[in-house]
PDB file of C-alpha atoms in Angstrom:
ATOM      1  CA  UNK S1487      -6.033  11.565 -15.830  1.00  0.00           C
ATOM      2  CA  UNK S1488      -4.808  15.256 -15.487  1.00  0.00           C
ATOM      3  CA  UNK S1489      -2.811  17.382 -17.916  1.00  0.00           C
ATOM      4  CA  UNK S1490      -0.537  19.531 -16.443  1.00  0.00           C
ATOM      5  CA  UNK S1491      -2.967  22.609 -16.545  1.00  0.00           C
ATOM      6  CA  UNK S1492      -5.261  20.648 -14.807  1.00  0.00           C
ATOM      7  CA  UNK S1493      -2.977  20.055 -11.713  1.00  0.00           C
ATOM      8  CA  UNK S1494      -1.611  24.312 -11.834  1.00  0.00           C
ATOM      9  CA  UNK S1495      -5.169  25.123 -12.085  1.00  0.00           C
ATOM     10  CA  UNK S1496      -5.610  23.506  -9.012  1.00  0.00           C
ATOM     11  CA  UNK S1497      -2.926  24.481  -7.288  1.00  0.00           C
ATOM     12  CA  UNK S1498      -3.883  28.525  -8.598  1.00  0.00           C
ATOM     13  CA  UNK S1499      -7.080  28.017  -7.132  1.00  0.00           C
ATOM     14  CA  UNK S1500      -6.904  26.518  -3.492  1.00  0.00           C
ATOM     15  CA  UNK S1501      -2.891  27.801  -2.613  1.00  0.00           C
ATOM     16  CA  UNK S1502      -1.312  31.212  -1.933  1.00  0.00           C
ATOM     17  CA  UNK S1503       0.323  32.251  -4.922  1.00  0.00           C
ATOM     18  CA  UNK S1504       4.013  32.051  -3.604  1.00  0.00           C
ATOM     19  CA  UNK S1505       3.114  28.087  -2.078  1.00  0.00           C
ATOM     20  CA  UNK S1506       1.532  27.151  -5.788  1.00  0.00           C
ATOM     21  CA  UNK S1507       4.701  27.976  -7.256  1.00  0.00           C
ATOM     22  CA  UNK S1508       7.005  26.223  -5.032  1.00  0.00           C
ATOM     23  CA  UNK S1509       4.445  22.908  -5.383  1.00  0.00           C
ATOM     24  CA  UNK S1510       3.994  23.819  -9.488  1.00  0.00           C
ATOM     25  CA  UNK S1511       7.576  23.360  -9.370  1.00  0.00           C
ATOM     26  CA  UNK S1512       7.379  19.938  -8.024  1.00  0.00           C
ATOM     27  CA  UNK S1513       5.501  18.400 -10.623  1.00  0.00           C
ATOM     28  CA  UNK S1514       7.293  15.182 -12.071  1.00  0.00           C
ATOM     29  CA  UNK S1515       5.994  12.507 -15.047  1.00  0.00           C
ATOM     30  CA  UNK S1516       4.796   9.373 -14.708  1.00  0.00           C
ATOM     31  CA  UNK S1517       3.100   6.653 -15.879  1.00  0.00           C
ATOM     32  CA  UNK S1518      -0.535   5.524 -15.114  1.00  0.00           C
ATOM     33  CA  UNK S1519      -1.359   1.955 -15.536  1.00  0.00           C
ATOM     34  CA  UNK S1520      -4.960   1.357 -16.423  1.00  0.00           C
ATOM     35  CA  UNK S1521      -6.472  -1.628 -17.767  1.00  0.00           C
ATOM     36  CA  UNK S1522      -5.605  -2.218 -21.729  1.00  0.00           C
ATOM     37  CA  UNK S1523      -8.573  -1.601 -23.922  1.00  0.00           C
ATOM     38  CA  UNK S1524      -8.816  -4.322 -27.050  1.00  0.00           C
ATOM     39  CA  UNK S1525      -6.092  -3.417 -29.411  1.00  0.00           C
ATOM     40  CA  UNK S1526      -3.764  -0.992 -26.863  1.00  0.00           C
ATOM     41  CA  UNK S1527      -0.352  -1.678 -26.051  1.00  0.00           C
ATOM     42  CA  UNK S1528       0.075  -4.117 -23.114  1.00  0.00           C
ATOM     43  CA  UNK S1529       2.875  -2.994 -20.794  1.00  0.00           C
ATOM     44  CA  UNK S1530       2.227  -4.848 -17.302  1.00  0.00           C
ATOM     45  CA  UNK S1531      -0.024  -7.123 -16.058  1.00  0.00           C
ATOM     46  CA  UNK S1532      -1.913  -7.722 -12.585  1.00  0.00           C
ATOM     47  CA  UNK S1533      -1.909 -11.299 -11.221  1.00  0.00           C
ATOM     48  CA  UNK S1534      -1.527 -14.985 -12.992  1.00  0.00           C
ATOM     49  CA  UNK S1535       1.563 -16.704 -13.296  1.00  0.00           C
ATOM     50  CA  UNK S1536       5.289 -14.700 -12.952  1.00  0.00           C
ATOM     51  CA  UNK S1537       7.608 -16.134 -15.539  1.00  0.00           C
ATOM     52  CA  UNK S1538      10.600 -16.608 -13.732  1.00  0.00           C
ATOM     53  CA  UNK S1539      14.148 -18.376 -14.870  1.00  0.00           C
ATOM     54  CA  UNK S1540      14.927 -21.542 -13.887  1.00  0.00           C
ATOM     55  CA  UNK S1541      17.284 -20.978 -11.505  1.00  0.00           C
ATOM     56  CA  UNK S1542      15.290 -18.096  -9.471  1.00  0.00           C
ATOM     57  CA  UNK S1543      13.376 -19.643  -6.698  1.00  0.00           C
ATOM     58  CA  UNK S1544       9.208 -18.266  -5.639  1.00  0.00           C
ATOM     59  CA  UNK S1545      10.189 -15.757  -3.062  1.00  0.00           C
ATOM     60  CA  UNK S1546       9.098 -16.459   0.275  1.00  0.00           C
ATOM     61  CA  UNK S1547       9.687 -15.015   3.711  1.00  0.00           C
ATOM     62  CA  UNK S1548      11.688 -16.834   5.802  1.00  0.00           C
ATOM     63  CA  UNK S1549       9.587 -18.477   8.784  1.00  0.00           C
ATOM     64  CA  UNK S1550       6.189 -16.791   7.697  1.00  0.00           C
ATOM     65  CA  UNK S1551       5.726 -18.469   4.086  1.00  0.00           C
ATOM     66  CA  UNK S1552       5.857 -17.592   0.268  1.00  0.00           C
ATOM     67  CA  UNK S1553       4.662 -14.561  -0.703  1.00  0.00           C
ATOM     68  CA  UNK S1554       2.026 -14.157  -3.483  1.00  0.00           C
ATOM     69  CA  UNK S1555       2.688 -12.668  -7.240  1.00  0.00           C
ATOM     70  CA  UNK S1556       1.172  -8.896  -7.605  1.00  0.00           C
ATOM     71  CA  UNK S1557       1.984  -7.317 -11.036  1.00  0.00           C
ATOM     72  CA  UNK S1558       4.656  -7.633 -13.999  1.00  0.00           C
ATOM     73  CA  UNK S1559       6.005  -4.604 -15.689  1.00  0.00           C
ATOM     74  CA  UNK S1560       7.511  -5.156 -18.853  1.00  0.00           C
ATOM     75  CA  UNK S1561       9.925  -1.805 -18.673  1.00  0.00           C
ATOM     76  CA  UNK S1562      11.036  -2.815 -22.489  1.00  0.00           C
ATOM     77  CA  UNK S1563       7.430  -1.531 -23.813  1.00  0.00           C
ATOM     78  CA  UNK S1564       7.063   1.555 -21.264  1.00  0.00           C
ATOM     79  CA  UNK S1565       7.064   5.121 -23.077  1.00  0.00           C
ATOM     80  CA  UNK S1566      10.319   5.305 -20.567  1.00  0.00           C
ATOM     81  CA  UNK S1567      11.244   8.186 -21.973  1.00  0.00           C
ATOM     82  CA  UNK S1568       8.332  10.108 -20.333  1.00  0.00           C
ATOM     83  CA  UNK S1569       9.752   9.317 -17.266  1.00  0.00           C
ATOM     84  CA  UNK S1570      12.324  11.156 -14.640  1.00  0.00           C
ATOM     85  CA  UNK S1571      13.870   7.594 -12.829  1.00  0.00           C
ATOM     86  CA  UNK S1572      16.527   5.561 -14.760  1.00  0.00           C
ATOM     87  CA  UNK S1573      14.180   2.499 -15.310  1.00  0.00           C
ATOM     88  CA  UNK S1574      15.750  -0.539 -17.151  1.00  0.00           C
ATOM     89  CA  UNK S1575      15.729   0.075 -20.839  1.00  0.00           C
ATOM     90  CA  UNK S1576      13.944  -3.800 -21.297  1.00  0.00           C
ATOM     91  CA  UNK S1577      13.595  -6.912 -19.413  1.00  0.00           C
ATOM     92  CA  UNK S1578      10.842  -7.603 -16.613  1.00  0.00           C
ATOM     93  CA  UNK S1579      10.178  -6.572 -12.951  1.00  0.00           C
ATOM     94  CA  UNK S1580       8.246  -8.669 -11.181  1.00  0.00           C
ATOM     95  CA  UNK S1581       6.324  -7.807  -7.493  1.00  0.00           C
ATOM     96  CA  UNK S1582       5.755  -9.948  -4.786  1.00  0.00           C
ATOM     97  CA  UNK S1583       3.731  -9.633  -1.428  1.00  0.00           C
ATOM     98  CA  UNK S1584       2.556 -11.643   1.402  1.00  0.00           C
ATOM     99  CA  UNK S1585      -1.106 -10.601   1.957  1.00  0.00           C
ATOM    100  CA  UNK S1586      -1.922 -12.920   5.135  1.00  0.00           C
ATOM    101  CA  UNK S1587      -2.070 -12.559   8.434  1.00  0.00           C
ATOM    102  CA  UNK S1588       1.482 -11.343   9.052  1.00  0.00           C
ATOM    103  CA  UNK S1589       1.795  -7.280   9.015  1.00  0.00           C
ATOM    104  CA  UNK S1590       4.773  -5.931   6.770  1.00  0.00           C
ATOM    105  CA  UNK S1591       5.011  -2.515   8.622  1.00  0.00           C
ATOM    106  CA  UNK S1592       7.937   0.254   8.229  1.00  0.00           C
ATOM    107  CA  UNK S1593       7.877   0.080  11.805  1.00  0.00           C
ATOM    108  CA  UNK S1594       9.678  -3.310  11.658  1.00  0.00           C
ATOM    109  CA  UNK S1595      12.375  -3.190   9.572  1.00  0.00           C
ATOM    110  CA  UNK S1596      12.447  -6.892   9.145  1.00  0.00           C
ATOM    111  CA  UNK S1597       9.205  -7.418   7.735  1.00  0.00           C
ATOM    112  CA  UNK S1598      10.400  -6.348   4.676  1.00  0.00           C
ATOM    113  CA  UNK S1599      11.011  -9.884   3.645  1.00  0.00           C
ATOM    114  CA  UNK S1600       7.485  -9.744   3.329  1.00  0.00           C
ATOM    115  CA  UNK S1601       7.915  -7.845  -0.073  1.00  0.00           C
ATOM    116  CA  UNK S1602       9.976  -7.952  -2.960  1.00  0.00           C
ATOM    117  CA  UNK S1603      10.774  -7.022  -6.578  1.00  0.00           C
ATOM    118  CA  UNK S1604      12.233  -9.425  -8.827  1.00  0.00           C
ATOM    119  CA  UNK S1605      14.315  -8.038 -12.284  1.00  0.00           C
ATOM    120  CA  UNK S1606      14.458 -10.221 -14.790  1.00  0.00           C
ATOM    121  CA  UNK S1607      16.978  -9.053 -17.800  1.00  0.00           C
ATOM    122  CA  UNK S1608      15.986  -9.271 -21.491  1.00  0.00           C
ATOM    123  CA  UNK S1609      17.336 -12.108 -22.812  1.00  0.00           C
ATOM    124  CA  UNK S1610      16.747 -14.418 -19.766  1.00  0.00           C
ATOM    125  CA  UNK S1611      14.784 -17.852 -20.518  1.00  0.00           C
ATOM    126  CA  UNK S1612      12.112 -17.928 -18.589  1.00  0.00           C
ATOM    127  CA  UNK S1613       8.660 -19.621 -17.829  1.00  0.00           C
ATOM    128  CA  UNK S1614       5.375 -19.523 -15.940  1.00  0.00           C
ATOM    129  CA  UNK S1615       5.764 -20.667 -12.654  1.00  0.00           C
ATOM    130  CA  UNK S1616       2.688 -22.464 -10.548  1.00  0.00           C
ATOM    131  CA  UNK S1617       1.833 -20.505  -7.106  1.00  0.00           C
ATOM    132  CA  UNK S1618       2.425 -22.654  -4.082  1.00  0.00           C
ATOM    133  CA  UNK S1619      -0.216 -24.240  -2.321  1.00  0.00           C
ATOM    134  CA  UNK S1620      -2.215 -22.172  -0.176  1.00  0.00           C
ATOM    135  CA  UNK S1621      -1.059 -18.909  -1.327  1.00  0.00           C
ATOM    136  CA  UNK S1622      -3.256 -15.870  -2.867  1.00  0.00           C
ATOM    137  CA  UNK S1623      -3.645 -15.641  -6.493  1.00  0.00           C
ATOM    138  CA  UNK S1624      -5.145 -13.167  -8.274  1.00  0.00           C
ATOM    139  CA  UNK S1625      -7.010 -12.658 -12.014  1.00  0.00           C
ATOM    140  CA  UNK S1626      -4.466 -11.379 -14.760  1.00  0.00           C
ATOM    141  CA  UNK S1627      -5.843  -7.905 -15.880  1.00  0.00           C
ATOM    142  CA  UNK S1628      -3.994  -6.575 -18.666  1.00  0.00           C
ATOM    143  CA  UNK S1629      -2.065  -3.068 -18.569  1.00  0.00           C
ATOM    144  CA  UNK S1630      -1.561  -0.347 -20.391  1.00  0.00           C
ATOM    145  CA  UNK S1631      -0.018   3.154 -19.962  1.00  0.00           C
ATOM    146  CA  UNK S1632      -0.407   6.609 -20.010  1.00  0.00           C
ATOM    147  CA  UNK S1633       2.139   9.420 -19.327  1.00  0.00           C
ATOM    148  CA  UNK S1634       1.028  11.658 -16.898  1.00  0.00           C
ATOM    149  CA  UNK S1635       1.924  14.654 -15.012  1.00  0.00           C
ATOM    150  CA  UNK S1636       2.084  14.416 -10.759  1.00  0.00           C
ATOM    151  CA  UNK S1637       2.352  16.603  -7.964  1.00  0.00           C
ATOM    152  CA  UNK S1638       3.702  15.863  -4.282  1.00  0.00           C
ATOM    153  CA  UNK S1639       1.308  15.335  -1.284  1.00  0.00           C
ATOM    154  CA  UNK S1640       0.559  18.427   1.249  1.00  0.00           C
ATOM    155  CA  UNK S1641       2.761  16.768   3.363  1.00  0.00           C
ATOM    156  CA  UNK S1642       5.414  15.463   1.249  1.00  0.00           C
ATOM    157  CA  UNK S1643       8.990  16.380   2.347  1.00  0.00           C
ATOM    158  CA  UNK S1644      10.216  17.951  -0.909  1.00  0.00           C
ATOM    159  CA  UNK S1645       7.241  20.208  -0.314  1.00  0.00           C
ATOM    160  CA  UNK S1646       7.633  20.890   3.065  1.00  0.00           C
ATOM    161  CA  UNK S1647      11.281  21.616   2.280  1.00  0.00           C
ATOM    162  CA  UNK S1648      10.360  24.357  -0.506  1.00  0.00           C
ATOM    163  CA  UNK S1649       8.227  26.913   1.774  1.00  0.00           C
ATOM    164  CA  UNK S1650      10.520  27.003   4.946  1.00  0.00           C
ATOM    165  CA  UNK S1651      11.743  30.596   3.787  1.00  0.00           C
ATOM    166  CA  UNK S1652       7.968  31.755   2.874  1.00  0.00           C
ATOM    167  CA  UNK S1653       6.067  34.388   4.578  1.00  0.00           C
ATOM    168  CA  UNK S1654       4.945  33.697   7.675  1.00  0.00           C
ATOM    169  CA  UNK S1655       1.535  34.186   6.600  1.00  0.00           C
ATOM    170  CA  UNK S1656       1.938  31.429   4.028  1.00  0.00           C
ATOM    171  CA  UNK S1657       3.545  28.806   6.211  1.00  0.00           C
ATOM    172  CA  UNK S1658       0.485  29.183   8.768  1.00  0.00           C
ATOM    173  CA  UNK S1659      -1.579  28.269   6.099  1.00  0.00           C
ATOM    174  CA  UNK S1660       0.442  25.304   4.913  1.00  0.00           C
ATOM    175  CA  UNK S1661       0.061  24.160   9.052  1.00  0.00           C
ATOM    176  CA  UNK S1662      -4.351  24.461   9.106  1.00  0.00           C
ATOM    177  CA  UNK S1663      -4.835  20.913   7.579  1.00  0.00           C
ATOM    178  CA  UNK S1664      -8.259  22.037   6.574  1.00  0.00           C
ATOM    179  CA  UNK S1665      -6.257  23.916   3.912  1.00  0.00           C
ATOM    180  CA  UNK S1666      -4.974  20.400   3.136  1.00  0.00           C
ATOM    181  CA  UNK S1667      -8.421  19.046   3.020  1.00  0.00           C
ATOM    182  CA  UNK S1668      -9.999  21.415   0.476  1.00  0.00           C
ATOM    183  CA  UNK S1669      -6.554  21.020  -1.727  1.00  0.00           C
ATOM    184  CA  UNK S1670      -6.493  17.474  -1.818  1.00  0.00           C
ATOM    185  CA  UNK S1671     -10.024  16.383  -2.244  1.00  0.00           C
ATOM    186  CA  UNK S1672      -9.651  18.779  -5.185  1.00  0.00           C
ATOM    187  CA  UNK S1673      -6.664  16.896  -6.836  1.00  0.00           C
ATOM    188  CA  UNK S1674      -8.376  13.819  -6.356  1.00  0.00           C
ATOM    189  CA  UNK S1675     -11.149  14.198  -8.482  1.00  0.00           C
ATOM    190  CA  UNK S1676      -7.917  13.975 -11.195  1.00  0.00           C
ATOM    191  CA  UNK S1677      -6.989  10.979 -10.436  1.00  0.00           C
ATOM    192  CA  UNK S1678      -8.333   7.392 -12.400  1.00  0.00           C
ATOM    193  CA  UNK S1679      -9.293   4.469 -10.106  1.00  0.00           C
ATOM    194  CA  UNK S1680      -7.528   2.099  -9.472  1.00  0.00           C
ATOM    195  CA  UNK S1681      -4.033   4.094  -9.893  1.00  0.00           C
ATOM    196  CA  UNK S1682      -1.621   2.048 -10.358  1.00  0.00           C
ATOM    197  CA  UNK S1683       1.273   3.713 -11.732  1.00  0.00           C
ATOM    198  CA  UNK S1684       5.357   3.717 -12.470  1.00  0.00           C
ATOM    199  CA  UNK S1685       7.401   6.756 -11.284  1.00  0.00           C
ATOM    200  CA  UNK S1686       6.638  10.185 -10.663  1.00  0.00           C
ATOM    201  CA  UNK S1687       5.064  10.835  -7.312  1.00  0.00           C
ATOM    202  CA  UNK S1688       2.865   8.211  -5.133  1.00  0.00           C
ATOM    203  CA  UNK S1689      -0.732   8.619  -4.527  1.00  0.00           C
ATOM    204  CA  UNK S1690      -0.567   7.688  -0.673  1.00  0.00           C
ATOM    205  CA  UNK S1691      -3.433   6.969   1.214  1.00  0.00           C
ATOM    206  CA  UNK S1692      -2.123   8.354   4.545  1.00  0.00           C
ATOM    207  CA  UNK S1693       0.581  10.168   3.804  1.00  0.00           C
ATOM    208  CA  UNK S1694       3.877  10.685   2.381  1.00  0.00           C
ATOM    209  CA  UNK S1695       5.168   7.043   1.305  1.00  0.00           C
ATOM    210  CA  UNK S1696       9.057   8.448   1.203  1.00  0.00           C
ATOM    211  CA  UNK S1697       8.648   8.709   5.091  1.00  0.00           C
ATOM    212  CA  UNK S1698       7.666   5.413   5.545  1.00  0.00           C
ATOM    213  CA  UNK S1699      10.796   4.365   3.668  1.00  0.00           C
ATOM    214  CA  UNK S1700      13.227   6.572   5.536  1.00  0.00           C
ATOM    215  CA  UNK S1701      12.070   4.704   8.790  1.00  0.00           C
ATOM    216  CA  UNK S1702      12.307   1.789   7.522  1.00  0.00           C
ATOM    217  CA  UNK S1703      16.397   3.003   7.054  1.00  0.00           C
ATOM    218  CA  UNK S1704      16.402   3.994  10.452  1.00  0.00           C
ATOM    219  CA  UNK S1705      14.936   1.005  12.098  1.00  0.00           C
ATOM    220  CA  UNK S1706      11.331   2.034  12.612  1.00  0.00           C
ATOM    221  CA  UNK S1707      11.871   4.020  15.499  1.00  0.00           C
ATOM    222  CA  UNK S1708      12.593   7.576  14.397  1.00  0.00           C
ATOM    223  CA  UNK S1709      10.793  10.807  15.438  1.00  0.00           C
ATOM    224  CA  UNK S1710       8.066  11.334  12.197  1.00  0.00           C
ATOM    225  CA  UNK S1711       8.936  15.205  13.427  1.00  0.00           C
ATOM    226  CA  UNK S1712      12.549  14.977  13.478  1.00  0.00           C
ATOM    227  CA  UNK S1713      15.079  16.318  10.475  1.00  0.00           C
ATOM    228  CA  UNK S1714      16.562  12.406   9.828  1.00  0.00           C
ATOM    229  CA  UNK S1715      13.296  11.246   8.308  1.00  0.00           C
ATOM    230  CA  UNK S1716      12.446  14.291   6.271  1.00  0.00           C
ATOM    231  CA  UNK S1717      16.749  14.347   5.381  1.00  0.00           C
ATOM    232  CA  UNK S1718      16.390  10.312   5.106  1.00  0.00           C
ATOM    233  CA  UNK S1719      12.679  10.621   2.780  1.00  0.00           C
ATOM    234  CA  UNK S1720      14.323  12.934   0.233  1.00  0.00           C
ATOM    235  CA  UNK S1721      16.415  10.306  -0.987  1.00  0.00           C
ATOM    236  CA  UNK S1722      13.709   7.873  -2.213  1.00  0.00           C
ATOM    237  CA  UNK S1723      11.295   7.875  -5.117  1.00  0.00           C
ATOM    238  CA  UNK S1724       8.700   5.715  -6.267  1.00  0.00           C
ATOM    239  CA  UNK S1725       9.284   2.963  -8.208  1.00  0.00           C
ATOM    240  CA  UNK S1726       5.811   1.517  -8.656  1.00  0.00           C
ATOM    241  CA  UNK S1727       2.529   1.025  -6.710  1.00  0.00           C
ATOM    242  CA  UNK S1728      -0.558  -1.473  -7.040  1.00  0.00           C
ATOM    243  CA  UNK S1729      -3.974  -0.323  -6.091  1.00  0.00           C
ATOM    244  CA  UNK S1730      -6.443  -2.449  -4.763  1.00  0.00           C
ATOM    245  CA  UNK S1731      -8.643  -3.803  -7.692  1.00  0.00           C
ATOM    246  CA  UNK S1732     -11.398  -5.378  -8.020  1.00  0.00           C
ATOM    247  CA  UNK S1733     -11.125  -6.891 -11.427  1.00  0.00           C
ATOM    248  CA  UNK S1734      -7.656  -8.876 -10.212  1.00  0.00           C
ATOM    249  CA  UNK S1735      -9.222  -9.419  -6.535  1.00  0.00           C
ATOM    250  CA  UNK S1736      -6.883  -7.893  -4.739  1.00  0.00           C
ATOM    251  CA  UNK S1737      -7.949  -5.268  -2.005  1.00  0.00           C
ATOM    252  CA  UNK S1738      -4.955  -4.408   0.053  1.00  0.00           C
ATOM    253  CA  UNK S1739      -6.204  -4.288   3.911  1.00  0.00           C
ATOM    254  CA  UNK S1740      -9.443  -1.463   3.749  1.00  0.00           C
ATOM    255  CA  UNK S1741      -8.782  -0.717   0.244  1.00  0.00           C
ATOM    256  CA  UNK S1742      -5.762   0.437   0.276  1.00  0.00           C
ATOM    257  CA  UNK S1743      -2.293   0.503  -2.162  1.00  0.00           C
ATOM    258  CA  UNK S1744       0.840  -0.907  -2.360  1.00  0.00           C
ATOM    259  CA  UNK S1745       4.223   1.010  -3.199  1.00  0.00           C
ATOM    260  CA  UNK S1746       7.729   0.179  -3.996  1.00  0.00           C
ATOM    261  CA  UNK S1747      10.322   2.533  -3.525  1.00  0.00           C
ATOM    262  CA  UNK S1748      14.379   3.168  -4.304  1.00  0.00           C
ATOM    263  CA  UNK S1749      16.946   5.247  -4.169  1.00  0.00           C
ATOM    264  CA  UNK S1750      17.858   6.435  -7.763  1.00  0.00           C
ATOM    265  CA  UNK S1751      21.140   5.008  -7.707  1.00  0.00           C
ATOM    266  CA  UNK S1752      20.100   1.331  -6.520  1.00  0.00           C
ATOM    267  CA  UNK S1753      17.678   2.015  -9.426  1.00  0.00           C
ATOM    268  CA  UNK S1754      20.580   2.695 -11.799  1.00  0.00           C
ATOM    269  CA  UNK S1755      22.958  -0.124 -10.665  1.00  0.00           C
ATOM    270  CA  UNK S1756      19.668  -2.562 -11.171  1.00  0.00           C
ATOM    271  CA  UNK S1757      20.392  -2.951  -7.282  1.00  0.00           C
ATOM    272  CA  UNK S1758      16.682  -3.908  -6.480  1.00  0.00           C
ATOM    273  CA  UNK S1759      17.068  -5.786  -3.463  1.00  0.00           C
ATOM    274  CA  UNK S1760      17.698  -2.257  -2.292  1.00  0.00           C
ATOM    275  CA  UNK S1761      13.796  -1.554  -2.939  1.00  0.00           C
ATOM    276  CA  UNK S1762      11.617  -1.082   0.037  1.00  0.00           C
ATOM    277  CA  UNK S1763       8.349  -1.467   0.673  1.00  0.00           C
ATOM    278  CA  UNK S1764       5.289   0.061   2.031  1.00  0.00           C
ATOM    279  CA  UNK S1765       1.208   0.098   2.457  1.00  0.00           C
ATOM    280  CA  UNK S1766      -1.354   2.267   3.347  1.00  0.00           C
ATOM    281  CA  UNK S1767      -4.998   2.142   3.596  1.00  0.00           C
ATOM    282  CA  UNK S1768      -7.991   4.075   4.639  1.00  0.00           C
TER     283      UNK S1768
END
């Protein structure tokens, strides 16, 4: 995964000086989750059973069905520290998704029942819980982390927001997505596969995640264009996303990844019913 000079270096070679600075200055830490090697630190885990208490029901969507167990992250044994979001100091968040027929889509607001993340506090008897019939399951893979250093997509708000009182010169270039091209397929030969990752900033697929949530907010319907979503999408940051993998069998629609965001202070109260949810794929 990429050091911070790795990600500057980038940004010095393929951006106009005054744009690399205003992105350099965007940089934010975060975990990535890669599978544990024997005798590494296990932090999360992909698939098997959820331990849940006894008095917290599977989560299921209402009219469409259960939803299946992704990923436990065990936020007691993360380097937290490393980290810019207030993530709980211990206890266990649990992530759920319905991966059937039925589309969860920012679009439609109330598909977001088709998602969820589950905190469980430290302390809290729990245990493994079977997965209804007929829903997916997935191999356990074993997790550990690494702090890392990330920077925002071309097209992440934030971003965006930082040039407006650039050059003209330098905005035209930020608007020729071959620009974009050249500068992204260049921070992607950074990146570890599968990413899955806590905090810091997403690795989206087709574009910036923190829009998707701000239309979920608005009711699915807002101009992508207009200053409410890119107002709206500055509010949100990642809480964690899944990539597909093949090791757990799970491949999210055409190989794509799943994301969880929040507002910081739903993430501070422990308010993650709050959380919303998006996916992308090629």
């Amino acid at each position: 995964m990429p050091l911070d000079t790795d990600l500057v270096e980038v940004a010095r070679r393929h951006l106009p000086e005054p744009v690399a600075d205003r992105w350099i200055g965007l940089l934010r830490p975060g975990l990535w989750l890669r599978k544990a090697l024997p005798g590494e630190s296990v932090v999360a885990r992909l698939g098997g059973l959820p331990e849940l208490p006894r008095d917290v029901g599977w989560p299921r969507w209402k009219g469409q069905g259960w939803l299946g167990f992704v990923a436990a992250i065990d936020c007691g044994s993360l380097p937290a520290d490393s980290l810019d979001i207030a993530l709980p100091g211990d206890g266990t968040l649990l992530f759920f998704y319905r991966d059937r027929d039925e589309v969860v889509g920012t679009w439609a607001p109330e598909t977001q029942a088709g998602a969820r993340v589950t905190y469980v506090p430290a302390g809290v008897p729990t245990s493994p819980r079977s997965t209804p019939s007929g829903v997916p399951t997935y191999r356990e893979v074993a997790l550990t982390a690494e702090a890392i250093v990330t920077g925002p997509d071309w097209d992440h708000p934030a971003f965006r927001a930082s040039i407006t009182d650039l050059a003209p010169e330098h905005r035209a270039f930020m608007d020729d997505y071959r620009n974009r091209d050249d500068f992204a397929w260049a921070l992607s030969d950074l990146v570890g596969r599968p990413w899955h990752g806590v905090g810091g900033h997403a690795d989206p697929v087709q574009g910036p995640v923190e829009m998707d949530a701000a239309q979920v907010v608005l009711g699915g319907r807002a101009d992508w264009t207009g200053p409410a979503v890119h107002e709206e999408a500055q509010r949100w940051v990642l809480l964690a996303q899944i990539d597909s993998d093949e090791e757990a069998n799970m491949c999210w629609g055409d190989v794509g990844t799943l994301y969880w965001l929040v507002r910081p202070a739903d993430l501070r109260a422990r308010d993650f019913d709050r959380a919303v949810f998006t996916w992308q794929c090629g």
